[in-house]
Amino acid sequence: MEINTGFSIVQLEVLREIGNIGAGNAATSMSQLINKKVDMQVPSVHVVLFDEVMEMLGGPEKLIVALYIRIQGEAPGSVYFILTKEEAEFLVRHLTDETEFKLLDNKPPSELAISALHEIGNILAGSYLSALSDFTGIKMQPSVPSLSVDMAGAIITVGLLELSHVTDYAIVIDTKINEQTGSSGIHGHFLLLPDPESVPKIFSSLGINDHE
Amino acid sequence: MNDTQTVIKVGIADLKIVTAPDTIRTSGLGSCVGTVIYDLPKKIAGLAHVMLPDSSLAKQPTINNYKYADTAIDSLVELLLKNGARTHALQAKLAGGAQMFQLSSLDTMRIGPRNVEAVQQKLEDHQISIVSLDVGGNCGRTIEFDPNTGKLKIRTVNKGEAII
């Protein structure tokens, strides 16, 4: 169920553009990192119930690899970079010499693998946020990124807590980036969940007033 | 197990009740607390997927009672009693309240333990004893309760399944 967003067409365009600019910059970083062409899909903006945020990722029990960054400052919110287990394994194998790397293989993953994943998330989320910050002129202070390999419901709830005091809906700006060469490639998700009070600030920083 | 058995699913900030032979499940609990209250002889149980500890912190004009520990437990007890459960027979099991990320700078990160404390306090107010619990840590949990046996099955990504 998609509820009436309460946003005008112009405002939705702006939110989509934010996803576009952030993920575009991140795709460029990713492309440099793995030395392959990476492109992105047109971002989608959803205003959905909490349960539906989990459904967007394959359900609350779906295993995901997620890097979480909390944005503090003028326009607080949460950013996730999300991969499937296979995609994360592919990335680690590509970037380290651990060609057999597997997550959750009954033994803790090597520190090198974990730090590689951390670093990838760091670079991608950093470039996502800096593009966002440049575009809006709003200073965004990212927290230290944290990594988790667990159920989508458990991970995404962290990003919903702050807004759950105020509302039962989340604004989700979802952008997928794809490495072009096919099946074994990477299709990362960027999810931006702005806190409710941030949205009017983002609009006004771009010269769009609330009732346009 | 018989063919007519169904699994009732409870979403985030929601609650439902179940009677045997059906079971009740909620998936992907992180900092949230899955609270099961049941009357075993009557084979009736309810499950609340509690997201936040305290409804007085809400900044909404109308709140979802099922989102907060205090209001959700009140609603769940009331619903169970209305459907034939008996006050003196009520018992509880809980799971969840994890801390998914280790970011000490953020206040919201302690929400798991606070949820657990709030649920425990509220159960004590209702004089409902907690039979068993699996809380804290840093992993997600999916839980399923069978009102016929009183067993709570807990699944995690790393440690497989356990029954409490």
Short mmCIF file of N, CA and C in Angstrom, two decimals, chain B residues 26-118:
data_model
loop_
_atom_site.label_atom_id
_atom_site.label_comp_id
_atom_site.label_asym_id
_atom_site.label_seq_id
_atom_site.Cartn_x
_atom_site.Cartn_y
_atom_site.Cartn_z
N THR B 26 6.64 -13.41 14.79
CA THR B 26 7.09 -12.10 14.31
C THR B 26 8.54 -12.24 13.88
N SER B 27 8.91 -11.53 12.80
CA SER B 27 10.21 -11.74 12.17
C SER B 27 11.10 -10.53 12.28
N GLY B 28 12.40 -10.78 12.37
CA GLY B 28 13.39 -9.71 12.30
C GLY B 28 13.37 -8.75 13.46
N LEU B 29 13.21 -9.27 14.68
CA LEU B 29 13.30 -8.41 15.86
C LEU B 29 14.75 -7.97 16.04
N GLY B 30 14.97 -6.68 16.20
CA GLY B 30 16.31 -6.19 16.54
C GLY B 30 16.25 -5.62 17.94
N SER B 31 16.16 -4.28 18.00
CA SER B 31 16.01 -3.65 19.31
C SER B 31 14.58 -3.80 19.84
N CYS B 32 13.66 -4.17 18.96
CA CYS B 32 12.28 -4.38 19.39
C CYS B 32 12.20 -5.61 20.30
N VAL B 33 11.15 -5.65 21.11
CA VAL B 33 10.96 -6.79 22.00
C VAL B 33 9.67 -7.52 21.63
N GLY B 34 9.82 -8.80 21.32
CA GLY B 34 8.65 -9.64 21.08
C GLY B 34 8.15 -10.14 22.42
N THR B 35 6.95 -9.72 22.81
CA THR B 35 6.41 -10.09 24.11
C THR B 35 5.23 -11.03 23.93
N VAL B 36 5.38 -12.24 24.45
CA VAL B 36 4.29 -13.22 24.37
C VAL B 36 3.63 -13.32 25.73
N ILE B 37 2.34 -13.15 25.79
CA ILE B 37 1.58 -13.38 27.03
C ILE B 37 0.58 -14.49 26.73
N TYR B 38 0.49 -15.48 27.63
CA TYR B 38 -0.36 -16.64 27.32
C TYR B 38 -1.01 -17.23 28.55
N ASP B 39 -2.12 -17.93 28.28
CA ASP B 39 -2.81 -18.73 29.29
C ASP B 39 -2.73 -20.15 28.76
N LEU B 40 -1.79 -20.93 29.30
CA LEU B 40 -1.49 -22.25 28.73
C LEU B 40 -2.68 -23.22 28.77
N PRO B 41 -3.35 -23.39 29.91
CA PRO B 41 -4.49 -24.32 29.93
C PRO B 41 -5.58 -23.94 28.92
N LYS B 42 -5.78 -22.66 28.71
CA LYS B 42 -6.80 -22.22 27.74
C LYS B 42 -6.27 -22.21 26.31
N LYS B 43 -4.95 -22.47 26.15
CA LYS B 43 -4.31 -22.51 24.82
C LYS B 43 -4.56 -21.24 24.00
N ILE B 44 -4.41 -20.11 24.70
CA ILE B 44 -4.54 -18.82 24.01
C ILE B 44 -3.31 -17.99 24.31
N ALA B 45 -2.84 -17.26 23.31
CA ALA B 45 -1.64 -16.44 23.49
C ALA B 45 -1.74 -15.18 22.66
N GLY B 46 -0.98 -14.16 23.06
CA GLY B 46 -0.90 -12.94 22.27
C GLY B 46 0.55 -12.54 22.14
N LEU B 47 0.86 -11.87 21.03
CA LEU B 47 2.23 -11.44 20.78
C LEU B 47 2.24 -9.96 20.40
N ALA B 48 3.05 -9.18 21.11
CA ALA B 48 3.22 -7.76 20.78
C ALA B 48 4.66 -7.54 20.31
N HIS B 49 4.81 -6.83 19.19
CA HIS B 49 6.14 -6.48 18.66
C HIS B 49 6.40 -5.03 19.05
N VAL B 50 6.98 -4.86 20.25
CA VAL B 50 7.13 -3.54 20.86
C VAL B 50 8.36 -2.82 20.30
N MET B 51 8.17 -1.58 19.88
CA MET B 51 9.26 -0.85 19.22
C MET B 51 9.94 0.15 20.13
N LEU B 52 9.15 0.81 20.99
CA LEU B 52 9.68 1.89 21.83
C LEU B 52 9.21 1.69 23.27
N PRO B 53 9.97 2.22 24.25
CA PRO B 53 9.64 1.93 25.65
C PRO B 53 8.44 2.68 26.22
N ASP B 54 8.23 3.92 25.81
CA ASP B 54 7.38 4.76 26.63
C ASP B 54 6.50 5.69 25.78
N SER B 55 5.19 5.54 25.89
CA SER B 55 4.28 6.34 25.06
C SER B 55 4.29 7.82 25.44
N SER B 56 4.79 8.14 26.64
CA SER B 56 4.80 9.56 27.01
C SER B 56 5.85 10.33 26.23
N LEU B 57 6.76 9.62 25.54
CA LEU B 57 7.77 10.29 24.72
C LEU B 57 7.28 10.55 23.30
N ALA B 58 6.06 10.11 23.01
CA ALA B 58 5.55 10.26 21.65
C ALA B 58 5.36 11.73 21.30
N LYS B 59 5.67 12.06 20.05
CA LYS B 59 5.44 13.42 19.59
C LYS B 59 4.39 13.41 18.49
N GLN B 60 3.36 12.60 18.70
CA GLN B 60 2.28 12.49 17.72
C GLN B 60 0.97 12.84 18.39
N PRO B 61 0.06 13.47 17.69
CA PRO B 61 -1.25 13.76 18.29
C PRO B 61 -2.03 12.48 18.61
N THR B 62 -2.08 11.55 17.67
CA THR B 62 -2.72 10.26 17.97
C THR B 62 -1.66 9.19 17.86
N ILE B 63 -1.54 8.37 18.88
CA ILE B 63 -0.47 7.38 18.85
C ILE B 63 -0.99 5.99 18.54
N ASN B 64 -0.10 5.19 17.99
CA ASN B 64 -0.36 3.78 17.80
C ASN B 64 -0.02 3.07 19.11
N ASN B 65 -1.05 2.63 19.83
CA ASN B 65 -0.83 2.00 21.14
C ASN B 65 0.07 0.79 21.09
N TYR B 66 0.12 0.13 19.94
CA TYR B 66 0.87 -1.12 19.83
C TYR B 66 2.37 -0.87 19.67
N LYS B 67 2.77 0.39 19.52
CA LYS B 67 4.18 0.70 19.27
C LYS B 67 4.98 0.76 20.58
N TYR B 68 4.33 1.12 21.68
CA TYR B 68 5.04 1.38 22.93
C TYR B 68 4.81 0.28 23.95
N ALA B 69 5.86 0.00 24.75
CA ALA B 69 5.78 -1.08 25.73
C ALA B 69 4.58 -0.88 26.67
N ASP B 70 4.44 0.31 27.25
CA ASP B 70 3.39 0.51 28.26
C ASP B 70 1.99 0.29 27.69
N THR B 71 1.71 0.94 26.57
CA THR B 71 0.36 0.85 26.01
C THR B 71 0.10 -0.50 25.33
N ALA B 72 1.15 -1.08 24.72
CA ALA B 72 0.96 -2.35 24.02
C ALA B 72 0.63 -3.47 25.00
N ILE B 73 1.32 -3.51 26.14
CA ILE B 73 1.07 -4.59 27.11
C ILE B 73 -0.34 -4.44 27.68
N ASP B 74 -0.74 -3.21 27.99
CA ASP B 74 -2.11 -2.99 28.47
C ASP B 74 -3.13 -3.52 27.45
N SER B 75 -2.91 -3.14 26.18
CA SER B 75 -3.85 -3.56 25.13
C SER B 75 -3.87 -5.08 24.98
N LEU B 76 -2.67 -5.68 25.05
CA LEU B 76 -2.57 -7.13 24.85
C LEU B 76 -3.28 -7.89 25.96
N VAL B 77 -3.07 -7.45 27.22
CA VAL B 77 -3.72 -8.11 28.36
C VAL B 77 -5.24 -7.98 28.22
N GLU B 78 -5.69 -6.78 27.88
CA GLU B 78 -7.13 -6.54 27.74
C GLU B 78 -7.74 -7.44 26.66
N LEU B 79 -7.03 -7.53 25.54
CA LEU B 79 -7.52 -8.34 24.42
C LEU B 79 -7.58 -9.82 24.79
N LEU B 80 -6.56 -10.29 25.52
CA LEU B 80 -6.54 -11.69 25.94
C LEU B 80 -7.69 -12.00 26.89
N LEU B 81 -7.90 -11.10 27.86
CA LEU B 81 -8.97 -11.34 28.83
C LEU B 81 -10.33 -11.35 28.15
N LYS B 82 -10.49 -10.45 27.18
CA LYS B 82 -11.75 -10.36 26.44
C LYS B 82 -12.02 -11.65 25.67
N ASN B 83 -10.93 -12.38 25.34
CA ASN B 83 -11.08 -13.60 24.55
C ASN B 83 -10.94 -14.87 25.36
N GLY B 84 -11.15 -14.77 26.64
CA GLY B 84 -11.25 -16.00 27.43
C GLY B 84 -10.06 -16.36 28.30
N ALA B 85 -8.97 -15.60 28.19
CA ALA B 85 -7.83 -15.88 29.07
C ALA B 85 -8.18 -15.40 30.48
N ARG B 86 -7.48 -15.98 31.50
CA ARG B 86 -7.78 -15.63 32.88
C ARG B 86 -6.59 -14.90 33.51
N THR B 87 -6.87 -13.83 34.21
CA THR B 87 -5.82 -12.99 34.78
C THR B 87 -4.77 -13.79 35.54
N HIS B 88 -5.25 -14.67 36.44
CA HIS B 88 -4.32 -15.38 37.32
C HIS B 88 -3.45 -16.38 36.57
N ALA B 89 -3.86 -16.77 35.35
CA ALA B 89 -3.13 -17.81 34.61
C ALA B 89 -2.11 -17.23 33.64
N LEU B 90 -2.10 -15.90 33.51
CA LEU B 90 -1.24 -15.30 32.48
C LEU B 90 0.24 -15.43 32.84
N GLN B 91 1.02 -15.83 31.84
CA GLN B 91 2.47 -15.89 31.95
C GLN B 91 3.07 -15.25 30.71
N ALA B 92 4.38 -14.95 30.77
CA ALA B 92 4.99 -14.25 29.64
C ALA B 92 6.34 -14.85 29.26
N LYS B 93 6.68 -14.71 27.99
CA LYS B 93 8.04 -14.99 27.50
C LYS B 93 8.45 -13.84 26.61
N LEU B 94 9.73 -13.46 26.67
CA LEU B 94 10.17 -12.38 25.79
C LEU B 94 11.45 -12.69 25.06
N ALA B 95 11.62 -12.01 23.91
CA ALA B 95 12.86 -12.12 23.15
C ALA B 95 13.06 -10.83 22.37
N GLY B 96 14.32 -10.48 22.16
CA GLY B 96 14.65 -9.28 21.39
C GLY B 96 15.49 -8.32 22.22
N GLY B 97 15.31 -7.03 21.98
CA GLY B 97 16.04 -6.01 22.74
C GLY B 97 17.52 -5.99 22.47
N ALA B 98 17.90 -6.32 21.23
CA ALA B 98 19.32 -6.34 20.88
C ALA B 98 19.82 -4.93 20.57
N GLN B 99 21.12 -4.84 20.50
CA GLN B 99 21.74 -3.60 20.04
C GLN B 99 22.45 -3.94 18.75
N MET B 100 21.88 -3.52 17.61
CA MET B 100 22.37 -4.00 16.33
C MET B 100 23.70 -3.37 15.94
N PHE B 101 23.90 -2.12 16.30
CA PHE B 101 25.14 -1.44 15.92
C PHE B 101 25.78 -0.87 17.17
N GLN B 102 27.09 -0.87 17.18
CA GLN B 102 27.80 -0.36 18.35
C GLN B 102 28.18 1.10 18.12
N LEU B 103 27.21 1.97 18.26
CA LEU B 103 27.52 3.40 18.11
C LEU B 103 27.18 4.08 19.42
N SER B 104 28.18 4.22 20.26
CA SER B 104 27.90 4.68 21.61
C SER B 104 27.43 6.13 21.65
N SER B 105 27.78 6.89 20.61
CA SER B 105 27.45 8.31 20.64
C SER B 105 25.95 8.56 20.52
N LEU B 106 25.24 7.53 20.08
CA LEU B 106 23.84 7.78 19.77
C LEU B 106 22.92 7.26 20.87
N ASP B 107 22.09 8.12 21.34
CA ASP B 107 21.17 7.79 22.41
C ASP B 107 20.23 6.67 22.01
N THR B 108 19.78 6.71 20.76
CA THR B 108 18.80 5.73 20.31
C THR B 108 19.36 4.32 20.34
N MET B 109 20.69 4.20 20.43
CA MET B 109 21.29 2.88 20.37
C MET B 109 21.01 2.05 21.62
N ARG B 110 20.64 2.70 22.71
CA ARG B 110 20.36 1.92 23.92
C ARG B 110 18.88 1.52 23.98
N ILE B 111 18.19 1.67 22.89
CA ILE B 111 16.75 1.46 22.91
C ILE B 111 16.40 0.01 23.24
N GLY B 112 17.23 -0.94 22.82
CA GLY B 112 16.95 -2.36 23.08
C GLY B 112 16.80 -2.65 24.57
N PRO B 113 17.86 -2.39 25.36
CA PRO B 113 17.75 -2.61 26.81
C PRO B 113 16.60 -1.82 27.46
N ARG B 114 16.37 -0.60 26.96
CA ARG B 114 15.27 0.20 27.54
C ARG B 114 13.92 -0.44 27.24
N ASN B 115 13.79 -0.98 26.04
CA ASN B 115 12.54 -1.69 25.71
C ASN B 115 12.32 -2.88 26.64
N VAL B 116 13.41 -3.63 26.88
CA VAL B 116 13.30 -4.81 27.74
C VAL B 116 12.88 -4.40 29.15
N GLU B 117 13.55 -3.39 29.68
CA GLU B 117 13.22 -2.91 31.03
C GLU B 117 11.76 -2.46 31.12
N ALA B 118 11.32 -1.73 30.09
CA ALA B 118 9.95 -1.22 30.11
C ALA B 118 8.93 -2.35 30.07
#
